[in-house]
mmCIF file with all atom_site columns, C-alpha atoms in Angstrom:
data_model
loop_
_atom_site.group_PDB
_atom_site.id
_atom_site.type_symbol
_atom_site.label_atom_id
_atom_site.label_alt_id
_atom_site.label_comp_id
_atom_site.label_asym_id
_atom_site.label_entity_id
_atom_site.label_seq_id
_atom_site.pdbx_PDB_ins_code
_atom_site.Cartn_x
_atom_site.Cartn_y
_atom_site.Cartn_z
_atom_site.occupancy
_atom_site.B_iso_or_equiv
_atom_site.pdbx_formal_charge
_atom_site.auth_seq_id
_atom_site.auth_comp_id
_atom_site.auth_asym_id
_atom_site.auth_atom_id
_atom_site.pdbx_PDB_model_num
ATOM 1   C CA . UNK A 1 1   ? -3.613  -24.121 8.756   1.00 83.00 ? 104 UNK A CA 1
ATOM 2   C CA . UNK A 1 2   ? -1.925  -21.443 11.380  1.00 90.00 ? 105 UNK A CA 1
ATOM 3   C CA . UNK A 1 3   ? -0.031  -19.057 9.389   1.00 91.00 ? 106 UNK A CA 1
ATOM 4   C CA . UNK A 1 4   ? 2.922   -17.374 10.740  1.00 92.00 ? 107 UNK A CA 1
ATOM 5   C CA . UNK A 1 5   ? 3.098   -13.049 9.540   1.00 92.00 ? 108 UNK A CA 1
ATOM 6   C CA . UNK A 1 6   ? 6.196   -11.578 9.886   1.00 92.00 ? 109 UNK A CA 1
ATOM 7   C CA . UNK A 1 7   ? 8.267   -8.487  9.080   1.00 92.00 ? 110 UNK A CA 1
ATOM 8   C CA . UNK A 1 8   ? 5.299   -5.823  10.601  1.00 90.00 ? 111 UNK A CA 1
ATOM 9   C CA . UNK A 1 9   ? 6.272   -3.065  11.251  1.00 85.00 ? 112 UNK A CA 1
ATOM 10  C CA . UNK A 1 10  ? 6.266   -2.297  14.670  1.00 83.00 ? 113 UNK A CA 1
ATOM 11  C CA . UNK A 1 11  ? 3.789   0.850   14.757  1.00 80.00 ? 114 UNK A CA 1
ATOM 12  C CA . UNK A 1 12  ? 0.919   -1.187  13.223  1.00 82.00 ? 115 UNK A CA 1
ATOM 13  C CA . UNK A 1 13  ? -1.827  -1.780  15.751  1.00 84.00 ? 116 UNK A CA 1
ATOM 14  C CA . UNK A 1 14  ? -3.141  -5.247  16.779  1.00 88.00 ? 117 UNK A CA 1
ATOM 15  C CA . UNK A 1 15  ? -6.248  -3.329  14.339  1.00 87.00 ? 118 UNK A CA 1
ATOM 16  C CA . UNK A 1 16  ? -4.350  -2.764  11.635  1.00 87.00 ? 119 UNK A CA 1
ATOM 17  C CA . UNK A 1 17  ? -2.475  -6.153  11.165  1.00 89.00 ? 120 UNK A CA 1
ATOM 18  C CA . UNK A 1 18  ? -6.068  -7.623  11.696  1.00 90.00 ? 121 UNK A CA 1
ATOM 19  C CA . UNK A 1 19  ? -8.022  -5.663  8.792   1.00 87.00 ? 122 UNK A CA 1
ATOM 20  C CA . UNK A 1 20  ? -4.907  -6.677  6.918   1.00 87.00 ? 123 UNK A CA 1
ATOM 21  C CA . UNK A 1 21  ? -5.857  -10.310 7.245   1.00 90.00 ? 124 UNK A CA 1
ATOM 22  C CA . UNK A 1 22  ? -9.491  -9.681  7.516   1.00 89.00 ? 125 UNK A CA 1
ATOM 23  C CA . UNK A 1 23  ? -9.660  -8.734  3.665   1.00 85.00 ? 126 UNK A CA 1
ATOM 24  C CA . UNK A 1 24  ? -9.119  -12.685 3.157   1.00 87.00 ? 127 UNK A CA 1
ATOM 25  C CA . UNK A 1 25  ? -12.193 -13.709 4.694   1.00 88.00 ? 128 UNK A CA 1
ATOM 26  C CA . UNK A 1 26  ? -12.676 -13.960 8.744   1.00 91.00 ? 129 UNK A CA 1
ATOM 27  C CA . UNK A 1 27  ? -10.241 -15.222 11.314  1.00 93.00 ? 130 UNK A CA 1
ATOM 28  C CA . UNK A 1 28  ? -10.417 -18.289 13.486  1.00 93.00 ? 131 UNK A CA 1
ATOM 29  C CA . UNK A 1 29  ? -8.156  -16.936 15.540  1.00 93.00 ? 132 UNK A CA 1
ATOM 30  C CA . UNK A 1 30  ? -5.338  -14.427 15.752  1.00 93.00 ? 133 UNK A CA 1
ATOM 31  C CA . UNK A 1 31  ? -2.633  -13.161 17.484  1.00 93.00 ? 134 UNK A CA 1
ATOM 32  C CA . UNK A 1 32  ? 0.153   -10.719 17.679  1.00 92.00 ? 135 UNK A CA 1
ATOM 33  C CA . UNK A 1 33  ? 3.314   -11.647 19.817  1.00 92.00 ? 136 UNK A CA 1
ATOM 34  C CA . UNK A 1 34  ? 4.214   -9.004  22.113  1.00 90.00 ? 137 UNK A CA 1
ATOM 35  C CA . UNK A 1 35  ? 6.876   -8.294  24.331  1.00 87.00 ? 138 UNK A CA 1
ATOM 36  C CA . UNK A 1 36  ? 6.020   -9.348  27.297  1.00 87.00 ? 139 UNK A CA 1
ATOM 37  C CA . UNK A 1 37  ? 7.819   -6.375  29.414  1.00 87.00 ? 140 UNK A CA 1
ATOM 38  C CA . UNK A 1 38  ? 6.775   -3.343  27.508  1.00 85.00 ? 141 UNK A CA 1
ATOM 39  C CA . UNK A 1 39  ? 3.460   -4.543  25.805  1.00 85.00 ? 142 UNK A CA 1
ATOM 40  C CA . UNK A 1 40  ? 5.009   -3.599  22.319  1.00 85.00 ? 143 UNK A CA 1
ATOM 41  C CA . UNK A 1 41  ? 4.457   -5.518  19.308  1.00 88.00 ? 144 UNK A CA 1
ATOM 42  C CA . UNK A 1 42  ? 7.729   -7.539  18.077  1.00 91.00 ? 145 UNK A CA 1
ATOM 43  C CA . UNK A 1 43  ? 6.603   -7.305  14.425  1.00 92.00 ? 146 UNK A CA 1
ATOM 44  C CA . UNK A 1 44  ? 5.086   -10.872 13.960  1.00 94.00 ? 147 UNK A CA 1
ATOM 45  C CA . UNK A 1 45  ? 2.157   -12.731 14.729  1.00 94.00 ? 148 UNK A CA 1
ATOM 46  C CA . UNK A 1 46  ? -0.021  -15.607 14.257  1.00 94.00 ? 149 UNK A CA 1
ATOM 47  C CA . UNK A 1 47  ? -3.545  -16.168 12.419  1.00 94.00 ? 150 UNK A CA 1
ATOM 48  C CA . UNK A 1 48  ? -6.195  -19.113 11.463  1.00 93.00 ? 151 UNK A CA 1
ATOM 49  C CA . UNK A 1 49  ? -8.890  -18.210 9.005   1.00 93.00 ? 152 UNK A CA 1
ATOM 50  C CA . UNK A 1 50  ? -12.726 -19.744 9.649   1.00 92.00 ? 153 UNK A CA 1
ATOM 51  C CA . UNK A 1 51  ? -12.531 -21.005 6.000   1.00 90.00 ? 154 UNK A CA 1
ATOM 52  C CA . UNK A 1 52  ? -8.914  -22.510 5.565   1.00 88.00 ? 155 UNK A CA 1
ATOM 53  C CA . UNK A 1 53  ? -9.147  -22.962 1.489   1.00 88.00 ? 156 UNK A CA 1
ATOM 54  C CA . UNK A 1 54  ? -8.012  -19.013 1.256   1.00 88.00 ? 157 UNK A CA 1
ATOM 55  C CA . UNK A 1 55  ? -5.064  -19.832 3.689   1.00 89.00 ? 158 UNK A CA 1
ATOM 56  C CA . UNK A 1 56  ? -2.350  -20.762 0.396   1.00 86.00 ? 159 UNK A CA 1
ATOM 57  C CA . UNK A 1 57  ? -4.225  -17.180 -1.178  1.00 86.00 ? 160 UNK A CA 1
ATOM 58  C CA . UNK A 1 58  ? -3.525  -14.868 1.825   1.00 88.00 ? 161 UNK A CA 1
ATOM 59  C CA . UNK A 1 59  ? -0.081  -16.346 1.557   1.00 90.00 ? 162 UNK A CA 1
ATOM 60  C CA . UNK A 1 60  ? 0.943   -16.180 -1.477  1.00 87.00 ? 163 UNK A CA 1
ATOM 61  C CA . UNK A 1 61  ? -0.841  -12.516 -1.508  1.00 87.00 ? 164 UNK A CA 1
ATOM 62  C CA . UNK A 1 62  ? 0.741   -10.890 1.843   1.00 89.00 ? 165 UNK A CA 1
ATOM 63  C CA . UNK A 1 63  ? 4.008   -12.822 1.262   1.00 90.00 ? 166 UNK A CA 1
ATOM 64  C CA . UNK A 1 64  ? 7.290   -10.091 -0.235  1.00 88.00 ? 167 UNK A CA 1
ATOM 65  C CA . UNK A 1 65  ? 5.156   -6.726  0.290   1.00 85.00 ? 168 UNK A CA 1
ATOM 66  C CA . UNK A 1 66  ? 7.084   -3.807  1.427   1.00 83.00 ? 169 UNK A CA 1
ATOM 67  C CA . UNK A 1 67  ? 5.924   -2.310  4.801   1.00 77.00 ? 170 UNK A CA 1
ATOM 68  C CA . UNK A 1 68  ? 7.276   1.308   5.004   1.00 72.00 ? 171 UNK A CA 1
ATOM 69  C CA . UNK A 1 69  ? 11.091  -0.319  5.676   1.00 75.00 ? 172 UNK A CA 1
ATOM 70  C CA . UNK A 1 70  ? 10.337  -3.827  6.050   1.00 84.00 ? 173 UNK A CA 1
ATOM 71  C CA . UNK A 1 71  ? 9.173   -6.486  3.983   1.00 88.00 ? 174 UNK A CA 1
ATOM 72  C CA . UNK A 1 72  ? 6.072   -9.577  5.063   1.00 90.00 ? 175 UNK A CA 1
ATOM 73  C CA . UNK A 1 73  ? 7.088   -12.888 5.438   1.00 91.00 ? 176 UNK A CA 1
ATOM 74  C CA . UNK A 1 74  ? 3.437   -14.818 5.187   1.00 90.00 ? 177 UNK A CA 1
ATOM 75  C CA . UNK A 1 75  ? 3.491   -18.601 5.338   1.00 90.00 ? 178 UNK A CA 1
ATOM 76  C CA . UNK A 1 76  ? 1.945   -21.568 7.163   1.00 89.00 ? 179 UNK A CA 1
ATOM 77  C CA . UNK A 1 77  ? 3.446   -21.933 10.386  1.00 85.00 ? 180 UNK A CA 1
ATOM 78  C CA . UNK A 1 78  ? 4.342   -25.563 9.695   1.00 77.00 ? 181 UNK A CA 1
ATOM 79  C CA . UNK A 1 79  ? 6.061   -25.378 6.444   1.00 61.00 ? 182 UNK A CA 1
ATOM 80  C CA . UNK A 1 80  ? 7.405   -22.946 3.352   1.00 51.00 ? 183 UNK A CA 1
ATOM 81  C CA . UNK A 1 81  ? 5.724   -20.782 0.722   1.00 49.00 ? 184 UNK A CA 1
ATOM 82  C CA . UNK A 1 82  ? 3.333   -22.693 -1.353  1.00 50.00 ? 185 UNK A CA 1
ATOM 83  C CA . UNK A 1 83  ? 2.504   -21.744 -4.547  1.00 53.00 ? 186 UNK A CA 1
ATOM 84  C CA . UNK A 1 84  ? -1.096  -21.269 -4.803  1.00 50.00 ? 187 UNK A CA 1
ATOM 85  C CA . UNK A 1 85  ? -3.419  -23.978 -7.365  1.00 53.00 ? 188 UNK A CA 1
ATOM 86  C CA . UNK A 1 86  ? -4.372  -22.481 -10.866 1.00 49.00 ? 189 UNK A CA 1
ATOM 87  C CA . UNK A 1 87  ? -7.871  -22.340 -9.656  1.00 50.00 ? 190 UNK A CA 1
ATOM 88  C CA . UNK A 1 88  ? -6.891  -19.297 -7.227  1.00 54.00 ? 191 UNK A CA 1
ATOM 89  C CA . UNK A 1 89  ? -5.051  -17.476 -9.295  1.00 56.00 ? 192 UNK A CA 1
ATOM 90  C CA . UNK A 1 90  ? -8.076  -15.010 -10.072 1.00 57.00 ? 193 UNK A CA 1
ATOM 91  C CA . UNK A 1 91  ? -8.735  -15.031 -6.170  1.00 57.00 ? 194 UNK A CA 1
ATOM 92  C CA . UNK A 1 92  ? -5.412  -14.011 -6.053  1.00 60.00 ? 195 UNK A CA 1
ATOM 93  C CA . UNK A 1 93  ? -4.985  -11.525 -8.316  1.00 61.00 ? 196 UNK A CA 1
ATOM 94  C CA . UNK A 1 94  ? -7.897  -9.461  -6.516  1.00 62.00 ? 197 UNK A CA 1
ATOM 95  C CA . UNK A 1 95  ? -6.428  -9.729  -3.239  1.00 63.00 ? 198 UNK A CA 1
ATOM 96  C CA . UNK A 1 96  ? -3.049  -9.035  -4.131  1.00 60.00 ? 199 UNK A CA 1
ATOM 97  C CA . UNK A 1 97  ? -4.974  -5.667  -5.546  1.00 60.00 ? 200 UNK A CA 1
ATOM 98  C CA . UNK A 1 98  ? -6.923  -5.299  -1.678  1.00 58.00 ? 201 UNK A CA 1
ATOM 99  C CA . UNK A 1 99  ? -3.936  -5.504  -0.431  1.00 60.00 ? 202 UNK A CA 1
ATOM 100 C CA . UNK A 1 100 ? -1.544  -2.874  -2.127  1.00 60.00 ? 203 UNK A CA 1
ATOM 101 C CA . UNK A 1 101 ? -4.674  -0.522  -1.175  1.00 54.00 ? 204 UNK A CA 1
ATOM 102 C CA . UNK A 1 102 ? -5.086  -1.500  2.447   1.00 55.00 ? 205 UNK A CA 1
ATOM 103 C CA . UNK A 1 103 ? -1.002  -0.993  2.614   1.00 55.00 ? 206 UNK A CA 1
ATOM 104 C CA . UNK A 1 104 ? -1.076  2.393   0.770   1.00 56.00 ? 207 UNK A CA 1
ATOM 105 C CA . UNK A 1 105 ? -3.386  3.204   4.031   1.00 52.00 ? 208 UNK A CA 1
ATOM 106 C CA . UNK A 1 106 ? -1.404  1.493   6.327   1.00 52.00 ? 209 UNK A CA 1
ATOM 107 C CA . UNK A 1 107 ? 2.157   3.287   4.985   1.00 51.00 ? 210 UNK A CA 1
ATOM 108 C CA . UNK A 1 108 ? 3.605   5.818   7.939   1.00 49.00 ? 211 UNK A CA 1
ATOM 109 C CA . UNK A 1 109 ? 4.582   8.387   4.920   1.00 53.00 ? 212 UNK A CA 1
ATOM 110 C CA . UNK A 1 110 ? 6.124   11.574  6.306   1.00 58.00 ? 213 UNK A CA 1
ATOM 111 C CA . UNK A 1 111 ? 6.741   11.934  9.620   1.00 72.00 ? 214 UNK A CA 1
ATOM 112 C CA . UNK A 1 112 ? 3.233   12.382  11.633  1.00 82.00 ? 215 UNK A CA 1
ATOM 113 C CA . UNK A 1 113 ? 2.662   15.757  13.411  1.00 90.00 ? 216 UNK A CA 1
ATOM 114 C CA . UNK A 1 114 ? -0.072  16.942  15.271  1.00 94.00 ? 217 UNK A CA 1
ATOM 115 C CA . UNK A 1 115 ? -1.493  19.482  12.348  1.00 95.00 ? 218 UNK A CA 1
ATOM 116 C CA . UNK A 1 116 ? -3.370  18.021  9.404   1.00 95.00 ? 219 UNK A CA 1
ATOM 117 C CA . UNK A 1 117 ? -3.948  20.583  6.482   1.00 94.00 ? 220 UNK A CA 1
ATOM 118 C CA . UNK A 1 118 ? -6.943  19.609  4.669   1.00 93.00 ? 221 UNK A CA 1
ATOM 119 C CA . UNK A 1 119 ? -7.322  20.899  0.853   1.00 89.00 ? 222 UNK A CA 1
ATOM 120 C CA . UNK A 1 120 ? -10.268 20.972  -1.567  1.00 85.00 ? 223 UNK A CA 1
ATOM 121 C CA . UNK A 1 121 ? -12.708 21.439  1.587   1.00 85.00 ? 224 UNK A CA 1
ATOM 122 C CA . UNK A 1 122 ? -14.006 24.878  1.070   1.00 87.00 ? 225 UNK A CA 1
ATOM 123 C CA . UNK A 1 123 ? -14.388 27.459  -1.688  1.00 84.00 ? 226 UNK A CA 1
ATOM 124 C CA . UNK A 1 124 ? -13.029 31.065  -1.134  1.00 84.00 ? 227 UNK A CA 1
ATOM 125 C CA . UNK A 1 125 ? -16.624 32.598  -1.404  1.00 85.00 ? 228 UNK A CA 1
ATOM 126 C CA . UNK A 1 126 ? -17.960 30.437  1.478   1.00 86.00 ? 229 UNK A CA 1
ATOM 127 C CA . UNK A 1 127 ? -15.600 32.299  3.779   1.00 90.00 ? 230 UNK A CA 1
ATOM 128 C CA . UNK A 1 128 ? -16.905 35.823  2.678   1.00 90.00 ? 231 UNK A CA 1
ATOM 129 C CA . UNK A 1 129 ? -19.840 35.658  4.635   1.00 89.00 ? 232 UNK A CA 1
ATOM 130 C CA . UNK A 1 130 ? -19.447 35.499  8.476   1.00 91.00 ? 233 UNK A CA 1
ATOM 131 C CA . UNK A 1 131 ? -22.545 33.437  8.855   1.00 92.00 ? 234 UNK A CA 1
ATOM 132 C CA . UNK A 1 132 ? -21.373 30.573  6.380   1.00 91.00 ? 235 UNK A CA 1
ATOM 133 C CA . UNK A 1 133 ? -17.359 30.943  7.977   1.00 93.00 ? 236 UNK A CA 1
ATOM 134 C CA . UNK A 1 134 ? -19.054 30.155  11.388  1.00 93.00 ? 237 UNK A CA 1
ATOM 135 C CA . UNK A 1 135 ? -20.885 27.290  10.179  1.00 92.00 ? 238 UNK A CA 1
ATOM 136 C CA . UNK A 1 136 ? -17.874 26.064  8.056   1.00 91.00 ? 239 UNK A CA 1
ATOM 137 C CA . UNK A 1 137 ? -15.795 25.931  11.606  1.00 94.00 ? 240 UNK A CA 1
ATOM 138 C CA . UNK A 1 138 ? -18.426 24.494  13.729  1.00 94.00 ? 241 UNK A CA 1
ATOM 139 C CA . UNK A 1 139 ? -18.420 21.870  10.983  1.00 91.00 ? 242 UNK A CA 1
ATOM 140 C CA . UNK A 1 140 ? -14.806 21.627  11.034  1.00 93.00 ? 243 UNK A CA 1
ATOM 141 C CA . UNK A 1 141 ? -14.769 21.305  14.628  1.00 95.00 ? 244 UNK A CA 1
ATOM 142 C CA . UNK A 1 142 ? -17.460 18.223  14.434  1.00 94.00 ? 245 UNK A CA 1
ATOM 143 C CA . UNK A 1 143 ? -15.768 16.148  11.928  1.00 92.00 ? 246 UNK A CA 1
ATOM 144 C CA . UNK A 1 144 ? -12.452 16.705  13.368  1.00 94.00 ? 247 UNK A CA 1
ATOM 145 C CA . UNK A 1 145 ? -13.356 15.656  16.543  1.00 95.00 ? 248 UNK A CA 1
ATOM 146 C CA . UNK A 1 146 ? -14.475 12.604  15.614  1.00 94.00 ? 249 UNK A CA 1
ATOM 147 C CA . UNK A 1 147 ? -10.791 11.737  15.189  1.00 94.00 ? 250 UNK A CA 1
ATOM 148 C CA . UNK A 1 148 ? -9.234  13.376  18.358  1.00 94.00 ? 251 UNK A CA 1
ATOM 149 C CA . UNK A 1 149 ? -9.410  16.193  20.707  1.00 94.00 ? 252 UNK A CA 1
ATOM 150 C CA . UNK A 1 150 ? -8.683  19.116  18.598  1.00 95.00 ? 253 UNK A CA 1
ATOM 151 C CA . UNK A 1 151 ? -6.192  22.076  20.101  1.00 96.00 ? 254 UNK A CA 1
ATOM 152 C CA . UNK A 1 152 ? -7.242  24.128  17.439  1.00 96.00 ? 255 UNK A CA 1
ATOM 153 C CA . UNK A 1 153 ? -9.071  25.137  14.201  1.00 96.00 ? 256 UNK A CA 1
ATOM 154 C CA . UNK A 1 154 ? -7.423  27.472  11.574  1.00 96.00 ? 257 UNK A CA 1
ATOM 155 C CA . UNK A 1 155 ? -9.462  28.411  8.698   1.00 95.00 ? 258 UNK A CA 1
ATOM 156 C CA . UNK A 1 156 ? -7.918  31.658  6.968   1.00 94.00 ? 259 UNK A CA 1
ATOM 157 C CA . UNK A 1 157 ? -10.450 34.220  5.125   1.00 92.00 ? 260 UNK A CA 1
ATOM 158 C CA . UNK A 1 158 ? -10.034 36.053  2.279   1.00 89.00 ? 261 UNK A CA 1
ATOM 159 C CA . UNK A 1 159 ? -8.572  39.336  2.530   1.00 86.00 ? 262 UNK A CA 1
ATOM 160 C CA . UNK A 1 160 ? -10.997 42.298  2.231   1.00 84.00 ? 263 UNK A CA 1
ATOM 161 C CA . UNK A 1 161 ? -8.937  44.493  0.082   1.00 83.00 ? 264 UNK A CA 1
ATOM 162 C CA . UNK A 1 162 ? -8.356  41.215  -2.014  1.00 80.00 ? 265 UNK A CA 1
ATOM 163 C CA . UNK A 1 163 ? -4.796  40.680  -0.790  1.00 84.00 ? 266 UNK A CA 1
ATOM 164 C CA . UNK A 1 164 ? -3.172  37.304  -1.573  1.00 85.00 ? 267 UNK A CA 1
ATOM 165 C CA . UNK A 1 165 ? -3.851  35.610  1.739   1.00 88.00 ? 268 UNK A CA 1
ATOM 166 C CA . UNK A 1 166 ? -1.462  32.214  2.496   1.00 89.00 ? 269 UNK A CA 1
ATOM 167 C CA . UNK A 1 167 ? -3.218  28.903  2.945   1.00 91.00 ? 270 UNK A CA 1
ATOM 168 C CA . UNK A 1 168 ? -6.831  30.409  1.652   1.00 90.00 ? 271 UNK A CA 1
ATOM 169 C CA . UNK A 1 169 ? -8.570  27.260  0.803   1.00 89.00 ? 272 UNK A CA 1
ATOM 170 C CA . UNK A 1 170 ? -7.009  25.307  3.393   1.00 93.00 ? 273 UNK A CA 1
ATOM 171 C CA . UNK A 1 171 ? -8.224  23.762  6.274   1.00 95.00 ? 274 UNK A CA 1
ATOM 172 C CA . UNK A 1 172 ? -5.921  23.453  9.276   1.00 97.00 ? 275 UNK A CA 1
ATOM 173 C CA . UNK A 1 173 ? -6.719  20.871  11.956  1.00 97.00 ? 276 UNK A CA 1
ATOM 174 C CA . UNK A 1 174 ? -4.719  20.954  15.266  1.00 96.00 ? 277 UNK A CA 1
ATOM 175 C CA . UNK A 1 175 ? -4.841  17.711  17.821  1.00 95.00 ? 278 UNK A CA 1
ATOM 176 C CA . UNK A 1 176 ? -3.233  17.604  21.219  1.00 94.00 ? 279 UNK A CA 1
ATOM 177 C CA . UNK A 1 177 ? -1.559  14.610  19.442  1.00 92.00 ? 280 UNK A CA 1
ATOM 178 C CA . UNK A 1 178 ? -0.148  12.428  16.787  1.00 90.00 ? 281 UNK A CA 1
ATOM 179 C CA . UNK A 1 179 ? -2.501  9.890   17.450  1.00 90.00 ? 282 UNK A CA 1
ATOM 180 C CA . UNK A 1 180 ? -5.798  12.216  16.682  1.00 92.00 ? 283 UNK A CA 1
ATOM 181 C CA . UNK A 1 181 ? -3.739  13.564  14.038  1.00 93.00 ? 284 UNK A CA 1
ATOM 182 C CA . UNK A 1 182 ? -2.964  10.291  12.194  1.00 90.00 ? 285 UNK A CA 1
ATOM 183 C CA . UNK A 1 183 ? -6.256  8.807   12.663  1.00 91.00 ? 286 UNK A CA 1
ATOM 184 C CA . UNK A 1 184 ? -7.575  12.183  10.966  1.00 93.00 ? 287 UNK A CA 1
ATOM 185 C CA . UNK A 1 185 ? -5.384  11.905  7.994   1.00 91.00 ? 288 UNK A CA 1
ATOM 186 C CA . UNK A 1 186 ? -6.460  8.382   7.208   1.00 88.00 ? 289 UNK A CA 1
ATOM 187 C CA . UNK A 1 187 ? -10.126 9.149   7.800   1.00 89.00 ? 290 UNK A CA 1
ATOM 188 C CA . UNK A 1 188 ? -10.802 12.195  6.031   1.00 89.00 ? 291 UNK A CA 1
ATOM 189 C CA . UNK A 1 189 ? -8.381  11.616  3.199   1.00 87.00 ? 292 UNK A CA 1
ATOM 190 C CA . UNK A 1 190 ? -10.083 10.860  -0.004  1.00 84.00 ? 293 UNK A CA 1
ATOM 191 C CA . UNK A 1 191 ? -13.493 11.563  1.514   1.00 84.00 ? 294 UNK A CA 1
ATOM 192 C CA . UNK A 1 192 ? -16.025 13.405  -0.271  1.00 80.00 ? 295 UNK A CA 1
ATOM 193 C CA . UNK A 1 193 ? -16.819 17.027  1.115   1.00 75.00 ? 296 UNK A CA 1
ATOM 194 C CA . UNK A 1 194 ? -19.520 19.276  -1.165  1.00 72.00 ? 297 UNK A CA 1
ATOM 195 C CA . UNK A 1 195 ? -18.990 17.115  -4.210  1.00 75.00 ? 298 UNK A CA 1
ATOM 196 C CA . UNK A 1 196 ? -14.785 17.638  -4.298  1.00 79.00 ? 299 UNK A CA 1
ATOM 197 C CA . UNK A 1 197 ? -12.755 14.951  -2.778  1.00 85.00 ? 300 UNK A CA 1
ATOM 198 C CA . UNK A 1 198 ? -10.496 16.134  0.632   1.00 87.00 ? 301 UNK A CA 1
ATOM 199 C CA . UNK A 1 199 ? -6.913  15.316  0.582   1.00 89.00 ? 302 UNK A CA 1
ATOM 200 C CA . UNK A 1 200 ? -5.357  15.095  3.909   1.00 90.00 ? 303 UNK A CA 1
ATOM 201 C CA . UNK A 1 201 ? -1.326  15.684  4.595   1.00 90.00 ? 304 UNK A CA 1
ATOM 202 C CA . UNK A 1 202 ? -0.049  16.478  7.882   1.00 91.00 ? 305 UNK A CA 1
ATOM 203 C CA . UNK A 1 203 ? 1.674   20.028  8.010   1.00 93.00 ? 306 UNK A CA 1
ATOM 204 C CA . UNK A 1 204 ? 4.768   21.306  10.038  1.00 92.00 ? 307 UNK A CA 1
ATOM 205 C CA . UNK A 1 205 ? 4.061   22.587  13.778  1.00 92.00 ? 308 UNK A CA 1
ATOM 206 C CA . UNK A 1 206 ? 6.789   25.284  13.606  1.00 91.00 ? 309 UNK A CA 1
ATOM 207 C CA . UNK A 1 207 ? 4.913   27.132  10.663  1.00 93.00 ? 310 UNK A CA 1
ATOM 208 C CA . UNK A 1 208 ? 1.648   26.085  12.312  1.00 94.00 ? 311 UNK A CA 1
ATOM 209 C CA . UNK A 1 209 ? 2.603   28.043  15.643  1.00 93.00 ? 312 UNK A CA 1
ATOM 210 C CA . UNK A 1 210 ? 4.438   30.856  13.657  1.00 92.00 ? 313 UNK A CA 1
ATOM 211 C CA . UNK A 1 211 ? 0.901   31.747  11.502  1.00 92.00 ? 314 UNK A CA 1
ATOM 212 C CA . UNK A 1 212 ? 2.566   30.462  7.843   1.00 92.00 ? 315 UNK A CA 1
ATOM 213 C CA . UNK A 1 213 ? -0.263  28.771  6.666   1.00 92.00 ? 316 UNK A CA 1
ATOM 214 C CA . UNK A 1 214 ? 1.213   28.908  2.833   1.00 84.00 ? 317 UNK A CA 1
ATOM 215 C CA . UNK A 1 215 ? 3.681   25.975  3.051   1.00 71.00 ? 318 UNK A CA 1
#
């Protein structure tokens, strides 16, 4: 019942490739092949599940998705793909759906950079008063250090003559690196903030550093 999971790319954590299989049902026993020199994963690895009836489902499930620029080869170890019984087709079905989430996640998308620009965080009269803008960025600071250690915080205010002001409504988060950055953008994307759901997307450095927060 070992399956064999190849085709990872080779920037998914030991983590990652296990809450990939975890959303089958709990491991036995897993493990990803390294190289043996530098430590770095060589984009396969092994796996048992405690209960081996959803082995043919995580299969047939994982088997053919697209990883960012590779594709998963998922089979047992000790043979080819088997076609799952009729009776685990609805078992399937769902965790073909887990899955295509759990990769969305998982997918590098643009390049990573150490800024994340937040939108949908904070309304333009919140930033008016000084009292609320401090709170705001001690907020700001809090959740964003959950992630990482944060270089900066870059919240711009509304003008007071009422002058267009680039990036107002944004959020910009700044780690010391990619690493904080990334795990930011996957946790606070799609989370609920004051009743409006955050999106997340890393921004450009240069612009960052230069002050153009309208990009």
């Amino acid at each position: 019942d070992r399956i064999f999971v190849g085709g990872l790319p080779y920037y998914f954590t030991e983590a990652q490739v296990r809450e990939l299989l975890e959303s089958f049902g709990a491991l036995k026993g897993f493990d990803l092949v390294k190289d043996r020199e530098t430590g770095n994963s060589k984009g396969y690895a092994f796996c048992v599940y405690l209960d081996t009836s959803v082995t043919d489902i995580a299969c047939a499930a994982l088997n053919g998705i697209k990883m960012g620029d590779k594709t998963l080869t998922v089979r047992r170890a000790n043979q080819g793909a088997m076609q799952p019984k009729p009776e685990q087709e609805s078992v399937l079905l769902h965790a073909q759906q887990q899955i295509a989430f759990q990769v969305n996640m998982f997918q590098p998308g643009p390049a990573a950079t150490t800024v994340v620009c937040l939108t949908q965080v904070v309304a333009e009269d919140e930033l008016k008063d000084d009292e609320e803008y401090e709170d705001i960025m001690e907020d700001m600071r809090q959740e964003g250090g959950k992630f990482g250690l944060l270089a900066s915080v870059v919240i711009p205010r509304p003008s007071p003559s009422g002058e267009p002001v680039p990036g107002l409504g944004k959020v910009f988060l700044k780690y010391v690196d990619t690493e904080g950055s990334s795990r930011a953008r996957s946790g606070m994307n799609g989370r609920k903030f004051g009743g409006n759901e955050v999106v997340a997307v890393f921004y450009p450095e240069d612009k960052f550093d230069q002050g153009e927060y309208g990009a």
